[in-house]
XYZ file of C-alpha atoms in Angstrom:
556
model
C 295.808 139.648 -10.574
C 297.300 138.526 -13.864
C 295.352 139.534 -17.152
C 296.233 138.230 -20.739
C 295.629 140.881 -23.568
C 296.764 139.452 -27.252
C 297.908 141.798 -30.294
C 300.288 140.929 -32.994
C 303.099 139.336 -32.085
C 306.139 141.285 -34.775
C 309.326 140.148 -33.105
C 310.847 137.126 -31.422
C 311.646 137.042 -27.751
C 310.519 137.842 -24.308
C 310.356 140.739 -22.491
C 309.439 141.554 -18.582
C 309.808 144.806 -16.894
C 307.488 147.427 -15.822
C 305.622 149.723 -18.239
C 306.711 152.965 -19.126
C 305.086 155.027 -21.609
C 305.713 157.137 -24.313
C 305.517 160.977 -23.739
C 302.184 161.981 -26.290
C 302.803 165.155 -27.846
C 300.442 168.305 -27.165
C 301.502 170.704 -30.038
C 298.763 172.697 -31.312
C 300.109 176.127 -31.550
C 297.280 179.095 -31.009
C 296.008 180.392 -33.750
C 296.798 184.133 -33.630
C 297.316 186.680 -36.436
C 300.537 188.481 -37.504
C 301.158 191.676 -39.077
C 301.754 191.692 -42.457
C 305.315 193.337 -42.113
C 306.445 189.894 -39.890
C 305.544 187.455 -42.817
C 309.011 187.187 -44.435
C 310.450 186.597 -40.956
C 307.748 184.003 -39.774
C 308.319 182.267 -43.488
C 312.253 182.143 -42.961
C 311.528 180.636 -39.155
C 309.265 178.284 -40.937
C 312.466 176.579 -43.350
C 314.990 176.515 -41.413
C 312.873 174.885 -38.771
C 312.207 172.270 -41.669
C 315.806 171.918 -42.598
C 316.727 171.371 -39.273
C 314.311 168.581 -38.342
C 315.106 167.222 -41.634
C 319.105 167.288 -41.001
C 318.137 165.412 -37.446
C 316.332 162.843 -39.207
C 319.200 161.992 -41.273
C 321.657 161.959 -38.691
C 319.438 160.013 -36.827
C 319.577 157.470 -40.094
C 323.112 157.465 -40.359
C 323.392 156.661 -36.448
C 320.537 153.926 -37.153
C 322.640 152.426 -40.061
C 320.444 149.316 -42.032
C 316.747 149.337 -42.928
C 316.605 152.112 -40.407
C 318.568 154.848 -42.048
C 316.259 154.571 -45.295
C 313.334 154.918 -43.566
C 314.013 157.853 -41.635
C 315.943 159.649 -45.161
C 312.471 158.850 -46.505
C 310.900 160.912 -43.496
C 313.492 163.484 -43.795
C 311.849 163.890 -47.465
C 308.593 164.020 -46.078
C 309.210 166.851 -44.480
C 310.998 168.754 -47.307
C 308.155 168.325 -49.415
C 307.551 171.410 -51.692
C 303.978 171.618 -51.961
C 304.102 171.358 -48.018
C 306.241 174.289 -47.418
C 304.812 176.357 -50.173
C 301.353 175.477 -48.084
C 303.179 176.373 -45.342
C 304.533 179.870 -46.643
C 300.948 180.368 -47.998
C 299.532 180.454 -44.756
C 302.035 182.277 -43.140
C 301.759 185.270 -46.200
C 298.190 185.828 -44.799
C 298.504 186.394 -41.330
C 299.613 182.588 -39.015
C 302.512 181.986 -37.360
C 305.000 179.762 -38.637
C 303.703 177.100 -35.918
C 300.527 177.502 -36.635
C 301.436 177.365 -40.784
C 303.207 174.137 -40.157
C 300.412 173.054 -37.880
C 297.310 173.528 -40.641
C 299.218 172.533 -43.499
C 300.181 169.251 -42.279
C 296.805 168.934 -41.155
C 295.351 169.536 -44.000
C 297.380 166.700 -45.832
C 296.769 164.307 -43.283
C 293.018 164.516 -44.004
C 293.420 164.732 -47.647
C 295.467 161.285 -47.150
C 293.203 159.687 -44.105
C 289.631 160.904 -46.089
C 290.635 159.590 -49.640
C 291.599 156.220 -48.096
C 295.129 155.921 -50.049
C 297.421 153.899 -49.333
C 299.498 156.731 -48.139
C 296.778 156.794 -44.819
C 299.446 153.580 -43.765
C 301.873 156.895 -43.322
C 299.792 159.290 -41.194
C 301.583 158.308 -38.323
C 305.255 159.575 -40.388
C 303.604 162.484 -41.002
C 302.286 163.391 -37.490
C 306.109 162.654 -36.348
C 307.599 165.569 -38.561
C 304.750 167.900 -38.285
C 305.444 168.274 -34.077
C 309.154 168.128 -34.593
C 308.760 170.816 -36.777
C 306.400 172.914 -34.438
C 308.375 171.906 -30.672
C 311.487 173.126 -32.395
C 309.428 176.685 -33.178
C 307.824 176.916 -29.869
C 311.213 176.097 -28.483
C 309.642 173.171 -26.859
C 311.527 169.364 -26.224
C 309.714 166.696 -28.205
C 308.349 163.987 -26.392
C 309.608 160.695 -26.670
C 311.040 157.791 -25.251
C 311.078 158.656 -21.617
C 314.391 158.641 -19.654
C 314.867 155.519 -17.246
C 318.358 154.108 -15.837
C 316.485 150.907 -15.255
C 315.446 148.479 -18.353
C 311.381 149.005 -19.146
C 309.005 147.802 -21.346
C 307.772 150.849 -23.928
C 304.274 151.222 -24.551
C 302.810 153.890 -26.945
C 299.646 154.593 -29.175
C 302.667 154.080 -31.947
C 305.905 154.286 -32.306
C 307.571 157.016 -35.189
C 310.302 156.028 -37.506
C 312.779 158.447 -35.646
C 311.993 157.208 -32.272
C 311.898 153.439 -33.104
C 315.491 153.514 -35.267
C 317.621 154.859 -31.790
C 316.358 152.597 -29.348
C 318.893 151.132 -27.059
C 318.386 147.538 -26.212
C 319.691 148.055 -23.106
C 317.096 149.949 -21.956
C 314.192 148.925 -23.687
C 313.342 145.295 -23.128
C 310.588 145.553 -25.651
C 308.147 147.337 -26.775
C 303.628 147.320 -27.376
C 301.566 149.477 -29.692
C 298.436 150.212 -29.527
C 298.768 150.945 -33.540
C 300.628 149.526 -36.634
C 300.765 146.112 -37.830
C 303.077 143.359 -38.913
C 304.508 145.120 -42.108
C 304.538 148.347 -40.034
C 308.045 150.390 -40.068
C 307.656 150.084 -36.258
C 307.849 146.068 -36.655
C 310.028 145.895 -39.780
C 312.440 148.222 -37.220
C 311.800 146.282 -33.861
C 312.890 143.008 -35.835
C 316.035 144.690 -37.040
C 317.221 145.653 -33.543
C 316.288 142.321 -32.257
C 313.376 143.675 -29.470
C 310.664 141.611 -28.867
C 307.583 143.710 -30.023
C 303.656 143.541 -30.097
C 301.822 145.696 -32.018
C 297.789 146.627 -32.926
C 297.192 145.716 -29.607
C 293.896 148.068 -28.634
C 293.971 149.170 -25.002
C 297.675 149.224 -24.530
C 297.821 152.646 -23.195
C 295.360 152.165 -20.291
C 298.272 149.669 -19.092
C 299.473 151.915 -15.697
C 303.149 153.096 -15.838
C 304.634 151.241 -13.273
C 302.872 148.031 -13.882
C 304.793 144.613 -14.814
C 303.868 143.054 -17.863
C 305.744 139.727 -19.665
C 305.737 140.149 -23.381
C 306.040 137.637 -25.724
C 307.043 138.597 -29.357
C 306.220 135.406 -30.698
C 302.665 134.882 -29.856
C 301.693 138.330 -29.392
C 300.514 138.054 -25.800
C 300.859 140.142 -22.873
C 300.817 139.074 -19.782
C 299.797 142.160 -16.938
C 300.917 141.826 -13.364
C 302.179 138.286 -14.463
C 302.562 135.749 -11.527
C 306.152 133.977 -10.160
C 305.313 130.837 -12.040
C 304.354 132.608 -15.546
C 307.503 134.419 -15.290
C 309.442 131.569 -14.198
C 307.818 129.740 -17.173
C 308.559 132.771 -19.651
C 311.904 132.802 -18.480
C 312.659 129.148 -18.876
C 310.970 129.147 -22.474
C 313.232 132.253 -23.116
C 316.319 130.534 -21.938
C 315.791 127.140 -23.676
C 315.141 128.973 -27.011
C 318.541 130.845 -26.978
C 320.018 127.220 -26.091
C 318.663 126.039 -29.144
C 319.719 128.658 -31.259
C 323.253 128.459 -30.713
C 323.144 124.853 -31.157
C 321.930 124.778 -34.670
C 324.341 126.042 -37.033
C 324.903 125.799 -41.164
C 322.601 125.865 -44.128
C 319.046 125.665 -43.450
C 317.453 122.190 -43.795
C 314.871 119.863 -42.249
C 315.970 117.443 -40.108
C 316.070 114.547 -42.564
C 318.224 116.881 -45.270
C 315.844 118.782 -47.224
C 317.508 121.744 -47.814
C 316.113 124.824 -47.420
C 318.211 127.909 -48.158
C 317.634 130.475 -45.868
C 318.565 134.172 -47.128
C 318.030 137.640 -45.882
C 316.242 140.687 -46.583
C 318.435 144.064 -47.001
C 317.999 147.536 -48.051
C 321.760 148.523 -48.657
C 325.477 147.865 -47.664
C 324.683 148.693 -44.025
C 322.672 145.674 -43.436
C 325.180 143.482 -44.603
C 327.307 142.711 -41.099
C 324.594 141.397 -39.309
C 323.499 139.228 -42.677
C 326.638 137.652 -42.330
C 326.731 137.274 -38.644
C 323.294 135.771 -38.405
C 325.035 132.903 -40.677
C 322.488 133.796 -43.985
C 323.362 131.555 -47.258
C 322.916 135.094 -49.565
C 320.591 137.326 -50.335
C 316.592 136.890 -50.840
C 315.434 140.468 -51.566
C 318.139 143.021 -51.857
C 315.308 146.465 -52.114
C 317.173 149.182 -53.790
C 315.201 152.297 -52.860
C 317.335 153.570 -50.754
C 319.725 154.828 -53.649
C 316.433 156.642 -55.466
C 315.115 157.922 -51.674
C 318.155 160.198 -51.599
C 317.457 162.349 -54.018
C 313.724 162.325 -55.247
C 313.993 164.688 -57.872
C 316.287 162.391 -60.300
C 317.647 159.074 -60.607
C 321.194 158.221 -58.948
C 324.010 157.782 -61.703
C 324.924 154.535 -63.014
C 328.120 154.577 -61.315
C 327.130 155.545 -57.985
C 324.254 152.351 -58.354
C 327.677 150.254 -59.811
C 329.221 150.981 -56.351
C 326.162 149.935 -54.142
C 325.371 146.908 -55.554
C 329.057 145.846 -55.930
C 329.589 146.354 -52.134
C 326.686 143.786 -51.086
C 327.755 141.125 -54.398
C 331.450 140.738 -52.846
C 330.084 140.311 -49.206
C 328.463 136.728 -50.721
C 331.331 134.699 -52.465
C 329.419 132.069 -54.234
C 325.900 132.917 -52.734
C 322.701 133.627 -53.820
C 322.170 137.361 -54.082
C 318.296 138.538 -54.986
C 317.720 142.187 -56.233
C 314.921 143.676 -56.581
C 314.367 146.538 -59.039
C 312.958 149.979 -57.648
C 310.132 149.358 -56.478
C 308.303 153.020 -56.730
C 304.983 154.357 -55.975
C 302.671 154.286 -53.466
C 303.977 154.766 -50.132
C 307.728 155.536 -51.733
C 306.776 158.332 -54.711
C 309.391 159.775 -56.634
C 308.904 162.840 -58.536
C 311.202 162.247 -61.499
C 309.240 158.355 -61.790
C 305.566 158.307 -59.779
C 302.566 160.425 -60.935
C 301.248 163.389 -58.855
C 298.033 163.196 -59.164
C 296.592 159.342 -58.917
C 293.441 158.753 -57.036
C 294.231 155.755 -55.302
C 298.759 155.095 -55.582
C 298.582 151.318 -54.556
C 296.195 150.431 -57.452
C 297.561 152.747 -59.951
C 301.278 152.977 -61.321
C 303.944 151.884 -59.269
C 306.709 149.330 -59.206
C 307.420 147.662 -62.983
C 304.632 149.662 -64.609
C 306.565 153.040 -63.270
C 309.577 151.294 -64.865
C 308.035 150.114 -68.242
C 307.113 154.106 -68.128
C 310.458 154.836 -67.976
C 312.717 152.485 -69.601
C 315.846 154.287 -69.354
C 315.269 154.237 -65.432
C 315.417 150.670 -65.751
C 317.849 150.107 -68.656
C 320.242 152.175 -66.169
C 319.649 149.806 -63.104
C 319.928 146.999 -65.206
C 322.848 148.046 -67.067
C 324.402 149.226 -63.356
C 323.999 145.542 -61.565
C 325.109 144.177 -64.988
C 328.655 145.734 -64.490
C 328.625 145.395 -60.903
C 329.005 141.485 -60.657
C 331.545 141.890 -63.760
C 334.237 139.261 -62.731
C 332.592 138.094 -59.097
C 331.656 134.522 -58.315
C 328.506 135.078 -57.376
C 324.877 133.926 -58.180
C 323.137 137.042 -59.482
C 319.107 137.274 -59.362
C 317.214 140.161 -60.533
C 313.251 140.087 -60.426
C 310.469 142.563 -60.709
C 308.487 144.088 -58.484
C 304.111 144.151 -59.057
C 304.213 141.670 -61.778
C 300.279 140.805 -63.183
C 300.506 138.735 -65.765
C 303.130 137.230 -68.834
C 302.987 140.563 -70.702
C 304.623 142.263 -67.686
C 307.108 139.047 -67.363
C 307.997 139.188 -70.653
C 308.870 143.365 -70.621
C 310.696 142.851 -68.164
C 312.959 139.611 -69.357
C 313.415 141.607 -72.546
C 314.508 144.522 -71.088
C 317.288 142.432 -68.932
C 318.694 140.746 -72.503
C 318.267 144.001 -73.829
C 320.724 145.487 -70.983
C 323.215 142.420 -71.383
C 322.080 141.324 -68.103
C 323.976 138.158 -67.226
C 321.659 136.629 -64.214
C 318.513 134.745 -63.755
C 315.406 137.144 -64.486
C 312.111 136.825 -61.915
C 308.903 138.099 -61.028
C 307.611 138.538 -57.654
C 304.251 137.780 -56.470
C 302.612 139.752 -54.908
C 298.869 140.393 -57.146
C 296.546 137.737 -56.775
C 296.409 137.671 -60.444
C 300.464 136.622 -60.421
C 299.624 133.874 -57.900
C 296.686 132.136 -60.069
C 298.974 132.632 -63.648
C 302.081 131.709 -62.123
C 302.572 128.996 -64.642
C 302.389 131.246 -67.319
C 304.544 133.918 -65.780
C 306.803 131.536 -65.300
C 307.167 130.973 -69.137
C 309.144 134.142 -69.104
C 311.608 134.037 -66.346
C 313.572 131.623 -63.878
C 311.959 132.138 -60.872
C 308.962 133.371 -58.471
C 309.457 135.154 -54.644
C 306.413 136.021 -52.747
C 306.220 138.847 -51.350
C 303.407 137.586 -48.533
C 303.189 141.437 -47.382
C 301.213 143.182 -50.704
C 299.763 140.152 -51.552
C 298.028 139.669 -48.519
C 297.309 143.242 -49.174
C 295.907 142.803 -52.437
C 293.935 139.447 -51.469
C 291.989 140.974 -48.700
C 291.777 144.845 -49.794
C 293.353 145.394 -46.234
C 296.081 148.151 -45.831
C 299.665 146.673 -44.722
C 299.835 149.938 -42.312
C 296.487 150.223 -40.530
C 296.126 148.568 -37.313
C 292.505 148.154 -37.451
C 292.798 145.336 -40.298
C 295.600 143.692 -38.975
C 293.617 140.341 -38.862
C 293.567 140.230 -42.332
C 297.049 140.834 -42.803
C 298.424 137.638 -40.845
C 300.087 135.394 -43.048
C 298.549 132.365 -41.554
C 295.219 133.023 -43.802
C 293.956 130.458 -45.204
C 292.903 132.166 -48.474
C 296.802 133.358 -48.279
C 298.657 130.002 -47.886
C 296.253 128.713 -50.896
C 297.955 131.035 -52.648
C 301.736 130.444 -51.884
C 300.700 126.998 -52.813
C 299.358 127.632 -56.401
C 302.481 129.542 -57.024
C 305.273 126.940 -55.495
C 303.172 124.095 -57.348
C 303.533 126.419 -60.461
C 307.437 126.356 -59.612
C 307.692 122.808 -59.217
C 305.736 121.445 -62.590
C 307.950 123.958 -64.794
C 311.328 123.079 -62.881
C 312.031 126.201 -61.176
C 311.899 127.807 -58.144
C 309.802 129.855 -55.708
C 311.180 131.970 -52.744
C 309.372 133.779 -50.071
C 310.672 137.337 -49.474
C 307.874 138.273 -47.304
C 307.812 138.894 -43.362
C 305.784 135.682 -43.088
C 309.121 134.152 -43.989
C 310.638 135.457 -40.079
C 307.696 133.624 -38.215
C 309.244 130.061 -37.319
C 306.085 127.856 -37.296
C 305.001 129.402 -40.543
C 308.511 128.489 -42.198
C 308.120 125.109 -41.833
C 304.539 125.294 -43.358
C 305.849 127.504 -46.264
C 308.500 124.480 -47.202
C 305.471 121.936 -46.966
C 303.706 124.126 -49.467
C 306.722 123.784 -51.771
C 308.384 127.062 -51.076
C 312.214 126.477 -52.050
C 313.772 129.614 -49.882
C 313.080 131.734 -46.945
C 314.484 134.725 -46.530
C 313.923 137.725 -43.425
C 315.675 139.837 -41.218
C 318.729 139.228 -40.294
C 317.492 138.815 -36.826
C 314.574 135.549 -36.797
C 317.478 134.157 -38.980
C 318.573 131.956 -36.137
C 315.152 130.979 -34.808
C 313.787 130.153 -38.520
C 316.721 127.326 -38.794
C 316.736 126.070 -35.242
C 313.035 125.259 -35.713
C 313.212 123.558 -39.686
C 315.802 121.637 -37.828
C 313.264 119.814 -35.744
C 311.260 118.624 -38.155
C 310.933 116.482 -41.695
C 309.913 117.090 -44.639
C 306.945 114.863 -44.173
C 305.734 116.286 -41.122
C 306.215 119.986 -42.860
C 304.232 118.961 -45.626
C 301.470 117.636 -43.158
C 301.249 120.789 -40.978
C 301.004 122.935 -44.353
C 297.818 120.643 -45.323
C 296.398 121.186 -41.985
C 296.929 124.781 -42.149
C 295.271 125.623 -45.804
C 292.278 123.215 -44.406
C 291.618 125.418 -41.494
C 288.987 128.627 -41.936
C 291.098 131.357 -40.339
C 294.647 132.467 -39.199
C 293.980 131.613 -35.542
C 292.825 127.972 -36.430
C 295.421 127.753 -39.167
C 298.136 128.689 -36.500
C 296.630 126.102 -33.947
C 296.562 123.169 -36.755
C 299.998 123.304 -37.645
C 301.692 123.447 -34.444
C 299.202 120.330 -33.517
C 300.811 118.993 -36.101
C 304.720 120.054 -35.809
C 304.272 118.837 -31.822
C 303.017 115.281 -32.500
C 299.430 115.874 -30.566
């Protein structure tokens, strides 16, 4: 009999196929005593059992490529962390096994990071990944994972690591449902880089029998279980008439009386750049450079090897619109030459441009390095700040881009309530505004981007959220400049058009909702954006906010 569950709907597309589920690992090593004399042996098990899970992390990034390949360097980090190993070797000196060494220390991190309620908890997950790599490759054990099938499936699991997420082969896996994570999750920002439809924080997912048929529907977040002949039929048609319209719609993004719209992509490095440029993207909207400073957390890369990066995406975009972001360090990404130790709480305290103003010649050396990297190329450099508050932080930061000879537009993101409700005066400082909808949805409702459990308030159809994207693009139009989105509420379809009602000026995502973001501003005018976006903001939750503006966009 068919069922409907709902979760959050993270990537485009359909999927149908039966269930298979991820192996769970079962890797608690006994806890048994060694003799002193085996210590130094158990301790030298216990590294290179750490560099070699760390070594298969990064070759699984460089197979990856893209956003992938930084987030599973930044796991391959994780688990060369010092004070973990020395925890490790600790344990080990007074009488565990190297399994069982890895085992508590890890443990005992997790809980430091669940109990304390850090930001950091949004990694636990990361964590639990590299800890039972770590201990199957000392018990000689395979790690479970995606489970072997010649036939196409759809992938259930309680969640879905980094490492396991980045190698998926479309082929195979039709799509995928968590049980876990939520729409900024690494497990979403991965499934919409690989183009598989994907529902996540979806509770109950595992009691789904392996075996079973489900449809699942990226989009809308349902899941259909044991779905009947006409459901699929009707899934299937849907499915089909969407790809028509995709590959009808080609060119700059625009409503379908001419407002233009640019629509840009989010990257993390060179490697994302072929399928920017496939998907048709007018330039860049957020350009994060991390994944230079993830390499090496101990210092800063050198200005040359930063010259070469950012030259490499610049020349891919002739005349376009390229966005960069500044490092954006702290909190979930620490760095031990930039991020304090020791802070209580990481997402409140010092990260993005307060780490920088910190360290100015971090900054003057990324400045200076983007400065020399568009030296002689036609394009339209853009360089804002991450975690601006207020004018005092706008203003550090314009000064310190005239102080580097920076020849580009200077802007602040938005992403603290705070920048959202000043924008005006922000904006008195530099050119331009981009929301980032992710942390300031965050920061709005006091509602981790990583945990599944407030996922609600983390849909960027709030209310309370669109009033805000509003202040800031009205902000942006009375001063005669402009306001991006940069966010992932950017890659929902229905939500772009709202986001040009409210004013927004560009949209940029993943290189894969590209396609589905244009098709659908194609249908519709300004006018009827603008109206959707009013019936949206009037609306008293996500669900009713959704519901409103497609009312709106369908002409009921």
């Amino acid at each position: 009999m068919e069922t409907t569950l709902r979760g959050v709907g993270v990537s485009h597309g359909v999927a149908i196929g039966e269930v298979r589920h991820m192996g769970t690992a079962v890797l608690e090593p006994p806890a048994k005593q060694i003799p002193a004399e085996e210590a130094e042996r158990e301790q030298g098990r216990a590294r290179q059992a750490v560099e070699a899970v760390a070594a298969d992390l990064n070759a699984r990034g460089n197979l990856a490529g893209g956003e992938a390949q930084h987030v599973l360097e930044a796991q391959a980090m994780m688990a060369q962390d010092p004070e973990l190993i020395a925890d490790v070797e600790r344990r080990i000196a007074v009488g565990s096994t190297a399994e069982r060494g890895v085992y508590d220390a890890f443990a005992a991190y997790r809980a430091l990071l669940a109990n304390a309620g850090e930001y950091l908890a949004g990694r636990v997950a990361d964590l639990d990944d590299v800890r039972n790599r770590i201990v199957a490759r000392l018990l000689g054990v395979p790690m479970p994972g995606v489970p072997d099938s010649d036939e196409p499936y759809v992938l259930i699991a309680r969640d879905l690591a980094p490492a396991d997420t980045a190698l998926l082969d479309p082929a195979l896996v039709l799509g995928f449902v968590t049980e876990e994570g939520g729409p900024t999750s690494h497990s979403a920002i991965l499934a919409r880089a690989l183009g598989v439809p994907a529902v996540v924080a979806l509770p109950g997912a595992g009691e789904i029998a392996e075996g079973t048929v489900v449809a699942v529907d990226g989009s809308t977040g349902e899941i259909f279980v044991e779905p009947s002949e006409e459901k699929r039929a009707e899934m299937e048609s849907a499915s089909a008439a969407r790809k028509a319209a995709l590959s009808a719609v080609t060119g700059p993004g625009a409503t379908s009386d001419g407002h233009k719209v640019p629509l840009l992509v989010n990257i993390g490095g060179p490697g994302d750049v072929p399928a920017a440029l496939e998907a048709g993207a007018e330039g860049v909207g957020l350009f994060r450079t991390e994944f230079l400073f993830l390499d090496d957390s101990k210092q800063a890369p050198s200005e040359d090897k930063q010259v070469e990066a950012y030259r490499a995406v610049l020349e891919a975009f002739p005349e376009g619109r390229v966005v960069v972001r500044v490092l954006d360090a702290g909190a979930d990404k620490p760095l031990d030459f930039l991020t304090p130790a020791d802070e209580p709480n990481p997402a409140l305290g010092v990260r993005g441009l307060r780490s920088l103003l910190d360290h100015p010649d971090v900054l003057r050396t990324q400045l200076t390095a983007l400065s020399r990297a568009a030296e002689g190329l036609p394009v339209y450099l853009e360089v804002m700040a991450p975690m601006v508050a207020d004018r005092t932080d706008a203003r550090a930061f314009a000064d310190a881009c005239r102080e580097a000879g920076l020849q580009a537009k200077f802007g602040a993101m938005v992403e603290i309530p705070s920048a959202a409700l000043r924008a005006r005066s922000i904006l008195q400082e530099v050119e331009f505004l981009s929301l980032g909808t992710n942390d300031l949805a965050q920061y709005a409702f006091a509602a981790d981007r990583q945990v599944g459990a407030v996922s609600r308030l983390q849909d960027p159809w709030q209310p309370a959220l669109l009033d805000l994207v509003a202040l800031s693009a009205e902000a942006a139009r009375a001063e005669g400049k402009s306001c991006g989105v940069c966010g992932e509420a950017a890659s929902d379809p229905l939500l772009a058009c709202v986001l040009t009602g409210l004013g927004v000026t560009s949209l940029s995502m993943g290189a894969a909702s590209l396609p589905y973001v244009r098709a659908t501003l194609a249908k519709h005018t300004l006018a009827q954006c603008e109206r959707a976006a009013s019936a949206a903001r009037a609306a008293d939750s996500a669900d009713e906010a959704r519901i409103a503006a497609q009312a709106v966009l369908s002409g009921e």
